[in-house]
PDB file of C-alpha atoms in Angstrom:
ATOM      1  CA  UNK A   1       5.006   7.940  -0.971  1.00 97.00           C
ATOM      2  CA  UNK A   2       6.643   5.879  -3.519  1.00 98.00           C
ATOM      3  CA  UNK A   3       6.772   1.806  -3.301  1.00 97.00           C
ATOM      4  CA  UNK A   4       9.242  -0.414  -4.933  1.00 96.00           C
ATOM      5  CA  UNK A   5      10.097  -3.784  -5.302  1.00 93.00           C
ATOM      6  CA  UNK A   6      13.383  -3.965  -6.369  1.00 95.00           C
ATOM      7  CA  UNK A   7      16.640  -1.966  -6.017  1.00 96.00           C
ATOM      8  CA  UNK A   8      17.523  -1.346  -9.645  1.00 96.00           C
ATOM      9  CA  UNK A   9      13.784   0.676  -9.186  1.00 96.00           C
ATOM     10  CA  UNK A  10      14.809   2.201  -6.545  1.00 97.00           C
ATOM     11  CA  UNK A  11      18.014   3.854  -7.771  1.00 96.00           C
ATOM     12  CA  UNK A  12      16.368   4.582 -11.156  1.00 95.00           C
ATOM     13  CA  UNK A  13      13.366   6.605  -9.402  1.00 97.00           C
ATOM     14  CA  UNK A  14      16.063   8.230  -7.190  1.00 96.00           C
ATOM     15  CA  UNK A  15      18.462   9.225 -10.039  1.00 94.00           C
ATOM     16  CA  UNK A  16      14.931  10.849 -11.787  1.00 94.00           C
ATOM     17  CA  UNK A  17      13.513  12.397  -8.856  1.00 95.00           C
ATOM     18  CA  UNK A  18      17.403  14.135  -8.040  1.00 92.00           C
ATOM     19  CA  UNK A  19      17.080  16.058 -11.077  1.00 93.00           C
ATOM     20  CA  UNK A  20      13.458  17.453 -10.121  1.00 94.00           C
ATOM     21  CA  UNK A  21      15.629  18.474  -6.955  1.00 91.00           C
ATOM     22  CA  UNK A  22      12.751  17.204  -4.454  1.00 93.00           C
ATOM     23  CA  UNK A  23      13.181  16.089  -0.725  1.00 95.00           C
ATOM     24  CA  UNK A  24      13.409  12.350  -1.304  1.00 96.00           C
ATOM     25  CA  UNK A  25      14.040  10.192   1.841  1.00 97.00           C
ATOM     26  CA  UNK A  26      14.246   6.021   1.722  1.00 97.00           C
ATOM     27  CA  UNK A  27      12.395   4.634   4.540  1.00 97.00           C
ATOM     28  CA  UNK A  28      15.121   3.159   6.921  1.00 95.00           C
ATOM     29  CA  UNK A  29      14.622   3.783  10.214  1.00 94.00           C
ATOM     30  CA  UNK A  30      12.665   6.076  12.931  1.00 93.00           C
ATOM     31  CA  UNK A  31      14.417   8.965  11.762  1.00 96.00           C
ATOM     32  CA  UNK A  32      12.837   8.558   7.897  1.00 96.00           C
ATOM     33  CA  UNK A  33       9.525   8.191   9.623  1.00 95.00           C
ATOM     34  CA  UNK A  34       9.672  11.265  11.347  1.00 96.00           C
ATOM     35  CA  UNK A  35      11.223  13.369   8.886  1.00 97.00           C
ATOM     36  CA  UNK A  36       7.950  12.340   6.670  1.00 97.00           C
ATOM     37  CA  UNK A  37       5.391  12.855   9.064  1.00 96.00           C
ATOM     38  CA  UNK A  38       7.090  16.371   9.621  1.00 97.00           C
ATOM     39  CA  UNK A  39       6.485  16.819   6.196  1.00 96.00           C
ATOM     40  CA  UNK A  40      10.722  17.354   5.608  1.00 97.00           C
ATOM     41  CA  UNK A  41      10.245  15.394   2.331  1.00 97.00           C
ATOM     42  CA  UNK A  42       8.432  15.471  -0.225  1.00 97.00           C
ATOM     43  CA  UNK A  43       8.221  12.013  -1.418  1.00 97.00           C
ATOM     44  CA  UNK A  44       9.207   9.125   0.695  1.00 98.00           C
ATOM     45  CA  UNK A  45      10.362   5.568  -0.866  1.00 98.00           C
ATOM     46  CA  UNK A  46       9.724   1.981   1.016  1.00 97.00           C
ATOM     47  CA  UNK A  47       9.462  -1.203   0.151  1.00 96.00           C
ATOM     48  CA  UNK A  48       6.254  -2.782   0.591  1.00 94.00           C
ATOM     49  CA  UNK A  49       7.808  -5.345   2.691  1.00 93.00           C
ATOM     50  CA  UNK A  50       9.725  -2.724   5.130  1.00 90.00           C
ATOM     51  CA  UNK A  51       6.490  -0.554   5.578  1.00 86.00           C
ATOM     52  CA  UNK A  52       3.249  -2.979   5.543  1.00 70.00           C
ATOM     53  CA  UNK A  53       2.994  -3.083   9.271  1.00 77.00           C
ATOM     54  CA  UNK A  54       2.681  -1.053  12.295  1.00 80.00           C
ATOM     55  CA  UNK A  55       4.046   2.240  10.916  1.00 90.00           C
ATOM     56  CA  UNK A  56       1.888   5.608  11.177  1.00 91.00           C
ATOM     57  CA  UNK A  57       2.761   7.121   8.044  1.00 94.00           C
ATOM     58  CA  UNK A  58      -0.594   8.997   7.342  1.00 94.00           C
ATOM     59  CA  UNK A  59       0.987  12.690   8.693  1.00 93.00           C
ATOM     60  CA  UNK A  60       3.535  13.192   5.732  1.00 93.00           C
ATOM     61  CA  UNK A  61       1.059  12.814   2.781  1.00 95.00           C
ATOM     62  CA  UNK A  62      -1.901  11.118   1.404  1.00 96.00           C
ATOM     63  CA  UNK A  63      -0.750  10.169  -1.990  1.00 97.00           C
ATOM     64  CA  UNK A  64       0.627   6.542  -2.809  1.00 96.00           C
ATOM     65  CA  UNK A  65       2.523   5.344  -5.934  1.00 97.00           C
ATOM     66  CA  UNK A  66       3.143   1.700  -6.626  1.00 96.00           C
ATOM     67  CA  UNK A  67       6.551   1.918  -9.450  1.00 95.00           C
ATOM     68  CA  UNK A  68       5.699  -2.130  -9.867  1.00 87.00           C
ATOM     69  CA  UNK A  69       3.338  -3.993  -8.349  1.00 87.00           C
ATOM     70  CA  UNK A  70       3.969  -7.301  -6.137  1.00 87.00           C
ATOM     71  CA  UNK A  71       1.802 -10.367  -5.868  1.00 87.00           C
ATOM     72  CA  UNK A  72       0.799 -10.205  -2.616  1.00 88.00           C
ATOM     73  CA  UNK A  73      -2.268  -8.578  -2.097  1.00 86.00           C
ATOM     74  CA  UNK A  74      -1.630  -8.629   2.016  1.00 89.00           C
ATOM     75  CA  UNK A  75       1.893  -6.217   1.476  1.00 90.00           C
ATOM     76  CA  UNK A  76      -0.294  -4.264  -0.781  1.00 91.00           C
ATOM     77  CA  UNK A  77      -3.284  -3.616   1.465  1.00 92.00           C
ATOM     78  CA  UNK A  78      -1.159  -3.099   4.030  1.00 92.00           C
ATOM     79  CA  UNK A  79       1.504  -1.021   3.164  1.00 92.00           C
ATOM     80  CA  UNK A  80      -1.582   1.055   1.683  1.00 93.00           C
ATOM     81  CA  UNK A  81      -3.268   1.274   5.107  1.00 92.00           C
ATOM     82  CA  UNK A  82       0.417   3.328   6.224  1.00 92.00           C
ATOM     83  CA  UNK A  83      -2.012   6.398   4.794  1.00 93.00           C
ATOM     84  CA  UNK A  84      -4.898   5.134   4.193  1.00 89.00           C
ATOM     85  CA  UNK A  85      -6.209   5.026   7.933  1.00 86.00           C
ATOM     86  CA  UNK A  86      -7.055   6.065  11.130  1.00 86.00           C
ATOM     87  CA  UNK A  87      -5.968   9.878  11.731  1.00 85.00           C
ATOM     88  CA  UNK A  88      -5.301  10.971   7.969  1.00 89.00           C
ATOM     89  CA  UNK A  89      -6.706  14.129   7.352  1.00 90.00           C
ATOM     90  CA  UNK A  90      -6.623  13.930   3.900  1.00 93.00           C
ATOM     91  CA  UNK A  91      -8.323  11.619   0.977  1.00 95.00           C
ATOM     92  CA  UNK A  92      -5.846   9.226  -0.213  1.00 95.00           C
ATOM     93  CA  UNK A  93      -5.108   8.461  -3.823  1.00 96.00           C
ATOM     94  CA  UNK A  94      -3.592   5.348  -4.445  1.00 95.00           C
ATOM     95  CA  UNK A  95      -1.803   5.381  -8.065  1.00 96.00           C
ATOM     96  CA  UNK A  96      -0.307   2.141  -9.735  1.00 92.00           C
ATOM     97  CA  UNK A  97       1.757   2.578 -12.707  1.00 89.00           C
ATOM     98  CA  UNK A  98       1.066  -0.231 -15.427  1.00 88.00           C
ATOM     99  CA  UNK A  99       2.466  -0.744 -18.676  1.00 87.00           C
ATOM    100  CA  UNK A 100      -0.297  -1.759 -21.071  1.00 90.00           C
ATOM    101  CA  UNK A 101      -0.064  -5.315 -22.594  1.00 92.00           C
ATOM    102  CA  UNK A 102       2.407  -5.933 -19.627  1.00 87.00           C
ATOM    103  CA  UNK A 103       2.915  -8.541 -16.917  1.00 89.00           C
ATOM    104  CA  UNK A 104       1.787  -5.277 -14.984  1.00 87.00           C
ATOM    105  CA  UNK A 105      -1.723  -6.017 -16.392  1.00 89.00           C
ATOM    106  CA  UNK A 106      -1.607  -9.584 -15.169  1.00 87.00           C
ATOM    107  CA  UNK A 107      -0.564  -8.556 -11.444  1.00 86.00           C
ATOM    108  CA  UNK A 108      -3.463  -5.656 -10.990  1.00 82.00           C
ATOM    109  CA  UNK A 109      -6.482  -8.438 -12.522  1.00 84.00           C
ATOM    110  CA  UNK A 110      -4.555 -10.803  -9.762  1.00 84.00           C
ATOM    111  CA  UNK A 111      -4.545  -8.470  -6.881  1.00 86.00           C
ATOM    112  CA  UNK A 112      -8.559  -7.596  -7.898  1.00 86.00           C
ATOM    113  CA  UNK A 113      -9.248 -11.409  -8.240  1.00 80.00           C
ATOM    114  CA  UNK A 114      -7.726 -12.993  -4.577  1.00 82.00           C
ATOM    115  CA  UNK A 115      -9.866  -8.987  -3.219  1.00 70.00           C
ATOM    116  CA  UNK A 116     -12.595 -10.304  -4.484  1.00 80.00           C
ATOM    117  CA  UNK A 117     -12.177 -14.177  -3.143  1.00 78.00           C
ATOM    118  CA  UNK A 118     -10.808 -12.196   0.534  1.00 78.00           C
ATOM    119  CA  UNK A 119     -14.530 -10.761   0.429  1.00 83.00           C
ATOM    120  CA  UNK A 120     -16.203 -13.396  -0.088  1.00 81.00           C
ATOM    121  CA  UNK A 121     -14.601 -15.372   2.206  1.00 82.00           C
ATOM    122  CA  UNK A 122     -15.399 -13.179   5.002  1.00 85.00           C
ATOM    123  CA  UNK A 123     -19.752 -12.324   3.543  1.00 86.00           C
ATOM    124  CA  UNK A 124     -19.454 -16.136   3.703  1.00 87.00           C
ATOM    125  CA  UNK A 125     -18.405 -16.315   7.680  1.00 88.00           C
ATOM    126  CA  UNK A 126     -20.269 -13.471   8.429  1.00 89.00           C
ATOM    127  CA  UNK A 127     -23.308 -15.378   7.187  1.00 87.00           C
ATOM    128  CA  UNK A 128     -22.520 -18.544   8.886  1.00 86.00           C
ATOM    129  CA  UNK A 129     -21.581 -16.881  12.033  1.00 92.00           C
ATOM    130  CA  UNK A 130     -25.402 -15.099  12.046  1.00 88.00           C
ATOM    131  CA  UNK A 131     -26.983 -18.547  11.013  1.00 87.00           C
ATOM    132  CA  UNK A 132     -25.166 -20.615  14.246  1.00 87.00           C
ATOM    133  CA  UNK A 133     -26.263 -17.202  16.784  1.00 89.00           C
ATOM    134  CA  UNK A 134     -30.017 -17.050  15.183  1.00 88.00           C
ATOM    135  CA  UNK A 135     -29.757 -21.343  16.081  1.00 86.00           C
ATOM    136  CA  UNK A 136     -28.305 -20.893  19.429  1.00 90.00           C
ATOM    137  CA  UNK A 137     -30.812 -18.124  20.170  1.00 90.00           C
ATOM    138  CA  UNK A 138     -33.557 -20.875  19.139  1.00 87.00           C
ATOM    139  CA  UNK A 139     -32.773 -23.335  21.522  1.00 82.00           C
TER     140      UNK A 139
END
């Protein structure tokens, strides 16, 4: 599975991947879906923003390519967890392209940086969530 963020990407990884004469579908509809999880194609492209939520993905493949990164790391996680989850058989590999001394540089360190923040948001409620049961248990 291939995401993109922008159309001129899309058309330039479809002109390349024509000439390796591969199954290539664009994730539009029900009938994409289930011509990937049938395994009919051999790479599947989508938009981060078209597959992030709801869509069981995880029978066609369990290899994901980011051509360009976004910003956001919830439409990354989650149009990640379209393999990467309950029912894949297979270990996933997630691969993102960057261009060294790139803005491409700039938007992994972000997407590691508001990760890291994300986690320790949560080790923070999970603390203060034990802290007001062990008090409520006192009294």
């Amino acid at each position: 599975m291939i995401f993109y963020n922008f159309q001129h990407d899309l058309e330039r990884i479809q002109r390349e991947l024509k000439r390796l004469k591969l199954r290539v579908g664009v994730l539009k509809d029900s009938k994409d879906i289930a011509k990937w999880n049938n395994r009919e194609l051999d790479i599947l492209l989508a938009h981060p923003a078209s597959a992030a939520y709801g869509l069981n993905l995880q029978d066609g493949g369990h290899h994901i390519v980011w051509f360009g990164l976004n910003w956001s790391l919830e439409l990354y996680q989650q149009a990640n967890a379209r393999l990467y989850r309950q029912g894949q058989k297979d270990t996933v590999f997630i691969h993102n392209l960057i261009t060294a001394d790139c803005r491409d540089e700039d938007v992994i360190d972000a997407l590691e940086n508001k990760n890291e923040s994300q986690e320790a948001l949560l080790e923070s409620l999970k603390a203060r969530i034990k802290q007001v049961k062990e008090e409520n248990n006192r009294r």
